[in-house]
Short mmCIF file of C-alpha atoms in Angstrom, two decimals:
data_model
loop_
_atom_site.label_atom_id
_atom_site.label_comp_id
_atom_site.label_asym_id
_atom_site.label_seq_id
_atom_site.Cartn_x
_atom_site.Cartn_y
_atom_site.Cartn_z
CA MET A 1 65.08 124.06 23.47
CA GLN A 2 66.53 120.72 22.60
CA PHE A 3 68.09 118.40 25.10
CA LYS A 4 70.74 115.96 24.12
CA LEU A 5 70.88 112.75 26.12
CA SER A 6 74.20 111.63 27.29
CA GLU A 7 75.52 108.28 26.05
CA ARG A 8 74.92 106.72 29.47
CA GLU A 9 71.30 107.81 29.62
CA SER A 10 70.71 106.56 26.06
CA LYS A 11 71.98 103.07 26.90
CA SER A 12 69.87 102.94 30.07
CA GLY A 13 66.70 103.74 28.19
CA HIS A 14 67.44 101.07 25.61
CA VAL A 15 67.81 98.46 28.36
CA LEU A 16 64.49 99.48 29.91
CA THR A 17 62.76 99.11 26.55
CA LYS A 18 64.07 95.56 26.13
CA MET A 19 62.92 94.60 29.63
CA SER A 20 59.45 95.95 28.93
CA LEU A 21 59.16 93.86 25.77
CA LEU A 22 60.31 90.70 27.58
CA SER A 23 57.79 91.29 30.36
CA ALA A 24 54.96 91.68 27.84
CA LEU A 25 56.01 88.53 26.01
CA LEU A 26 56.11 86.56 29.27
CA VAL A 27 52.59 87.69 30.14
CA VAL A 28 51.32 86.48 26.74
CA VAL A 29 53.00 83.08 27.12
CA VAL A 30 51.58 82.57 30.64
CA SER A 31 48.15 83.54 29.37
CA VAL A 32 48.29 81.06 26.49
CA ASP A 33 49.50 78.26 28.78
CA SER A 34 46.72 78.97 31.26
CA GLN A 35 44.08 78.85 28.54
CA SER A 36 45.53 75.57 27.21
CA ALA A 37 45.54 74.01 30.69
CA PHE A 38 41.98 75.14 31.25
CA ALA A 39 40.89 73.66 27.92
CA LYS A 40 42.52 70.32 28.81
CA SER A 41 40.91 70.26 32.24
CA ALA A 42 37.49 71.01 30.82
CA LYS A 43 35.38 67.90 30.06
CA LYS A 44 35.06 67.45 26.33
CA LYS A 45 31.65 66.42 25.02
CA PHE A 46 31.54 63.57 22.53
CA PRO A 47 28.65 62.46 20.33
CA LYS A 48 26.45 59.62 21.59
CA GLY A 49 28.02 56.24 20.95
CA PHE A 50 31.55 57.62 20.69
CA VAL A 51 34.15 55.20 22.08
CA HIS A 52 37.10 57.00 23.66
CA ASN A 53 40.54 55.53 23.11
CA THR A 54 41.79 55.22 26.67
CA ALA A 55 45.22 53.83 25.83
CA GLY A 56 47.87 55.65 27.79
CA ASP A 57 45.61 57.85 29.90
CA GLY A 58 45.57 55.59 32.95
CA VAL A 59 42.03 54.29 32.41
CA ALA A 60 41.43 50.61 31.67
CA ALA A 61 40.24 49.87 28.14
CA PRO A 62 36.66 48.53 27.84
CA VAL A 63 36.30 44.74 27.85
CA PRO A 64 35.42 43.35 24.38
CA GLN A 65 31.88 42.01 24.21
CA ALA A 66 30.92 38.57 22.87
CA TYR A 67 28.69 40.17 20.25
CA ASN A 68 29.31 42.09 17.09
CA LYS A 69 27.49 45.29 16.18
CA ASN A 70 24.40 43.26 15.19
CA LYS A 71 24.31 41.47 18.57
CA VAL A 72 25.17 38.07 17.06
CA PRO A 73 26.56 35.70 19.74
CA MET A 74 30.17 34.69 19.28
CA TRP A 75 29.30 30.99 18.95
CA VAL A 76 26.98 31.81 16.05
CA GLN A 77 29.76 33.82 14.40
CA TYR A 78 32.09 30.82 14.70
CA ASP A 79 29.38 28.56 13.26
CA GLN A 80 29.03 30.88 10.28
CA GLY A 81 32.80 30.91 9.87
CA GLY A 82 32.85 27.11 9.85
CA LEU A 83 30.21 27.01 7.13
CA TYR A 84 32.21 29.53 5.10
CA TYR A 85 35.34 27.34 5.16
CA TYR A 86 33.28 24.18 4.60
CA ASN A 87 31.82 25.64 1.41
CA ARG A 88 35.34 26.57 0.30
CA GLY A 89 36.48 22.97 0.80
CA ASP A 90 38.79 23.68 3.75
CA VAL A 91 37.35 21.01 6.02
CA GLU A 92 40.04 21.21 8.70
CA LYS A 93 39.52 24.96 9.10
CA ALA A 94 35.77 24.34 9.18
CA ARG A 95 36.29 21.70 11.89
CA GLN A 96 38.29 24.17 14.01
CA TYR A 97 35.61 26.86 13.75
CA TRP A 98 32.77 24.45 14.51
CA MET A 99 34.60 23.00 17.51
CA ALA A 100 35.12 26.54 18.84
CA ALA A 101 31.42 27.25 18.26
CA LEU A 102 30.46 24.09 20.17
CA ARG A 103 32.64 24.95 23.18
CA LEU A 104 31.08 28.42 23.42
CA ALA A 105 27.54 27.20 22.80
CA GLU A 106 27.81 24.44 25.43
CA ALA A 107 28.03 27.21 28.02
CA ALA A 108 25.86 29.92 26.46
CA VAL A 109 22.75 28.10 25.20
CA PRO A 110 21.84 26.04 28.30
CA ALA A 111 22.31 29.21 30.36
CA GLU A 112 19.87 31.06 28.11
CA ARG A 113 17.45 28.13 28.21
CA ALA A 114 17.35 28.39 32.01
CA LYS A 115 16.06 31.95 31.64
CA GLY A 116 13.91 31.38 28.56
CA LEU A 117 15.19 30.19 25.19
CA SER A 118 14.40 32.42 22.22
CA ALA A 119 13.22 30.87 18.94
CA LYS A 120 16.21 32.43 17.15
CA THR A 121 18.72 30.84 19.53
CA ALA A 122 17.03 27.43 19.18
CA GLU A 123 17.16 27.73 15.38
CA ASP A 124 20.83 28.76 15.42
CA CYS A 125 21.64 25.90 17.79
CA CYS A 126 19.92 23.40 15.49
CA GLN A 127 22.03 24.66 12.59
CA LEU A 128 25.22 24.24 14.59
CA ILE A 129 24.32 20.66 15.58
CA HIS A 130 23.57 19.75 11.97
CA HIS A 131 26.96 21.13 10.94
CA LEU A 132 28.69 19.16 13.71
CA ALA A 133 27.05 15.98 12.43
CA PHE A 134 28.99 16.48 9.17
CA PHE A 135 32.04 15.10 10.98
CA VAL A 136 30.60 11.58 10.82
CA ALA A 137 28.02 11.70 8.03
CA ASP A 138 29.29 14.00 5.27
CA ALA A 139 31.37 13.09 2.22
CA LYS A 140 33.80 15.98 2.75
CA PHE A 141 34.75 14.63 6.17
CA LYS A 142 34.11 10.95 5.36
CA PRO A 143 34.77 10.55 1.61
CA LYS A 144 33.83 6.83 1.71
CA TYR A 145 31.22 6.98 4.41
CA ASP A 146 28.98 4.23 3.01
CA SER A 147 31.75 1.66 2.54
CA SER A 148 34.72 2.72 4.64
CA TYR A 149 33.60 0.91 7.77
CA TYR A 150 32.90 -2.67 6.83
CA GLY A 151 32.35 -3.13 3.10
CA SER A 152 35.94 -4.03 2.26
CA ALA A 153 36.29 -6.33 5.26
CA LEU A 154 33.92 -8.92 3.81
CA SER A 155 35.96 -10.05 0.80
CA SER A 156 37.80 -13.36 0.99
CA SER A 157 41.30 -12.00 0.37
CA HIS A 158 43.18 -8.74 0.40
CA PRO A 159 46.53 -7.63 -0.95
CA ASP A 160 49.05 -6.91 1.77
CA ASN A 161 51.82 -4.69 0.38
CA GLY A 162 51.44 -6.37 -2.96
CA ARG A 163 51.37 -9.90 -1.57
CA ALA A 164 48.49 -12.29 -0.97
CA VAL A 165 47.31 -12.63 2.64
CA SER A 166 48.06 -16.05 4.09
CA ASN A 167 45.08 -16.00 6.45
CA PRO A 168 42.17 -14.04 4.88
CA ALA A 169 39.82 -14.69 7.82
CA GLN A 170 42.28 -13.24 10.32
CA TYR A 171 42.99 -10.32 8.01
CA ASN A 172 39.26 -9.64 7.66
CA LEU A 173 38.78 -9.91 11.41
CA ASP A 174 41.56 -7.41 12.10
CA ASN A 175 40.12 -5.11 9.45
CA THR A 176 36.64 -5.37 10.94
CA LYS A 177 37.89 -4.68 14.48
CA GLU A 178 39.60 -1.53 13.22
CA SER A 179 36.38 -0.50 11.51
CA LEU A 180 34.49 -1.05 14.76
CA ARG A 181 37.01 1.12 16.61
CA GLN A 182 36.43 3.98 14.17
CA MET A 183 32.68 3.50 14.30
CA GLN A 184 32.70 3.63 18.10
CA GLU A 185 34.57 6.96 17.97
CA ASP A 186 31.91 8.33 15.63
CA TRP A 187 29.15 6.98 17.85
CA ASP A 188 30.72 8.76 20.81
CA TRP A 189 30.67 11.97 18.76
CA TYR A 190 26.95 11.50 18.10
CA GLU A 191 26.51 11.06 21.84
CA ARG A 192 28.31 14.31 22.58
CA ILE A 193 26.35 16.52 20.18
CA CYS A 194 23.02 14.90 21.04
CA ASN A 195 23.66 15.26 24.76
CA PHE A 196 24.44 18.91 24.10
CA ALA A 197 21.16 19.22 22.17
CA ASP A 198 19.31 17.62 25.07
CA ARG A 199 20.68 20.21 27.52
CA ALA A 200 20.39 23.16 25.14
CA ILE A 201 17.16 22.76 23.15
CA GLY A 202 15.61 19.43 24.21
CA LYS A 203 16.08 16.00 22.60
CA GLN A 204 12.62 15.95 21.01
CA ARG A 205 12.82 19.30 19.26
CA ASP A 206 11.73 18.62 15.70
CA CYS A 207 14.96 19.83 14.08
CA MET A 208 16.76 16.93 15.78
CA ARG A 209 14.68 14.27 14.04
CA GLN A 210 17.11 13.99 11.11
CA ILE A 211 20.11 13.59 13.41
CA TYR A 212 18.44 10.81 15.42
CA ASN A 213 17.36 9.05 12.22
CA GLN A 214 20.99 9.12 11.09
CA ARG A 215 21.98 7.60 14.41
CA SER A 216 19.41 4.84 14.03
CA VAL A 217 20.87 3.86 10.65
CA PHE A 218 24.40 4.07 12.02
CA GLU A 219 23.44 1.89 14.99
CA ARG A 220 22.29 -0.84 12.60
CA LYS A 221 25.60 -0.57 10.71
CA ILE A 222 27.53 -1.07 13.93
CA ILE A 223 25.42 -4.10 14.87
CA MET A 224 25.92 -5.65 11.41
CA THR A 225 29.68 -5.10 11.67
CA ARG A 226 29.77 -6.64 15.14
CA GLN A 227 27.95 -9.73 13.89
CA THR A 228 30.34 -9.98 10.95
CA ALA A 229 33.27 -9.88 13.35
CA GLN A 230 31.74 -12.63 15.48
CA ALA A 231 31.22 -14.80 12.38
CA LEU A 232 34.89 -14.32 11.48
CA GLU A 233 35.89 -15.33 14.99
CA GLN A 234 33.86 -18.52 14.60
CA GLN A 235 35.71 -19.28 11.36
CA LEU A 236 38.94 -19.01 13.31
CA GLY A 237 37.61 -21.34 16.04
CA VAL A 238 37.23 -18.66 18.72
CA ASP A 239 34.88 -19.75 21.49
CA PRO A 240 31.91 -17.31 21.61
CA ALA A 241 32.35 -17.08 25.37
CA HIS A 242 35.85 -15.64 24.73
CA SER A 243 34.91 -13.29 21.92
CA SER A 244 36.81 -10.00 21.88
CA ILE A 245 33.94 -8.15 20.17
CA ASP A 246 32.04 -5.76 22.43
CA MET A 247 28.35 -6.51 21.89
CA ARG A 248 26.90 -4.30 24.62
CA PRO A 249 23.92 -2.13 23.62
CA LEU A 250 24.97 1.29 22.38
CA LYS A 251 24.13 4.21 24.62
CA TRP A 252 21.59 6.88 23.72
CA GLY A 253 21.84 9.83 26.06
CA GLY A 254 23.86 7.72 28.45
CA ILE A 255 21.26 4.90 28.56
CA PRO A 256 22.30 1.56 26.98
CA GLY A 257 19.94 0.52 24.20
CA ALA A 258 17.52 3.42 24.75
CA GLY A 259 17.11 4.02 21.02
CA ASN A 260 15.72 6.91 19.02
CA PRO A 261 13.80 9.27 21.35
CA PHE A 262 11.35 10.02 18.52
CA ASN A 263 10.19 6.40 18.42
CA ALA A 264 7.08 5.43 20.33
CA PRO A 265 7.77 4.12 23.85
CA ASN A 266 8.42 0.36 23.99
CA SER A 267 8.29 0.16 20.19
CA ASP A 268 11.45 -2.01 20.04
CA PRO A 269 10.56 -5.61 21.00
CA THR A 270 14.23 -6.65 21.24
CA PRO A 271 15.36 -7.00 24.86
CA ILE A 272 17.82 -4.29 25.87
CA GLU A 273 20.61 -6.80 26.57
CA LEU A 274 20.38 -8.04 22.95
CA ARG A 275 20.28 -4.63 21.25
CA GLY A 276 24.02 -4.68 20.70
CA GLY A 277 23.65 -7.49 18.17
CA ALA A 278 24.78 -10.37 20.37
CA ARG A 279 23.12 -13.77 20.42
CA PRO A 280 21.85 -14.89 23.84
CA GLU A 281 24.43 -17.67 24.17
CA THR A 282 27.31 -15.25 23.57
CA LEU A 283 26.40 -12.67 26.18
CA ARG A 284 29.04 -12.02 28.80
CA HIS A 285 27.86 -11.07 32.29
#
């Protein structure tokens, strides 16, 4: 026997079928969302050495270290960068890198020395100091290093904007004083890097011998220039007691007239008060 469903019963069954399908689909969606949430909540394992990018997840990013992957200190990296630009002929860029290296090393190396200085750090520090000495003793930074200070100041006359100088002695004196000003700035630079060496690696470390020998030569140049300036003042009738040339002994490690620390003690017979090049009768007290 066959039964024929009425139109009302047919529509009701169709509605029930649709509801059943929607219910099944909802169960599947909830199940997928639950599995996804569980997967997110589960702690993911990363390989050793993996650095997680924490941006945006509410966790502070790791602080950058002052070393690269080979554990090279930042000041050494800046020193290497300075040498790179120096070899390329970009001396101003090299100066910037070496100054940055010095500022970092002035804090890092003495701190390491207090705990025990490694041979590698001492060697790297020596290299940096030698590079810093280029500022006053290298042709790329001082193209006329041997003559720029006082050689031209000794001639009897100089052109001044195409015209002859009316008073050559005064012109030479002014020129020499300017040379002395520049030389004093360079001497102060020697003081800074050598004082740093004293705190960082010790003033009598053998790698510093060349730097101190350069200073000894430079000291003699300053003394010669001072004496030249005094002779020019005498030509102009300036009383030695009223000389404007500073003849005080130059400082070594903050000590006037101390001299090269590699020299034997008391090896300089010149009295300290005369080591600036002044004659006894011209000293000012």
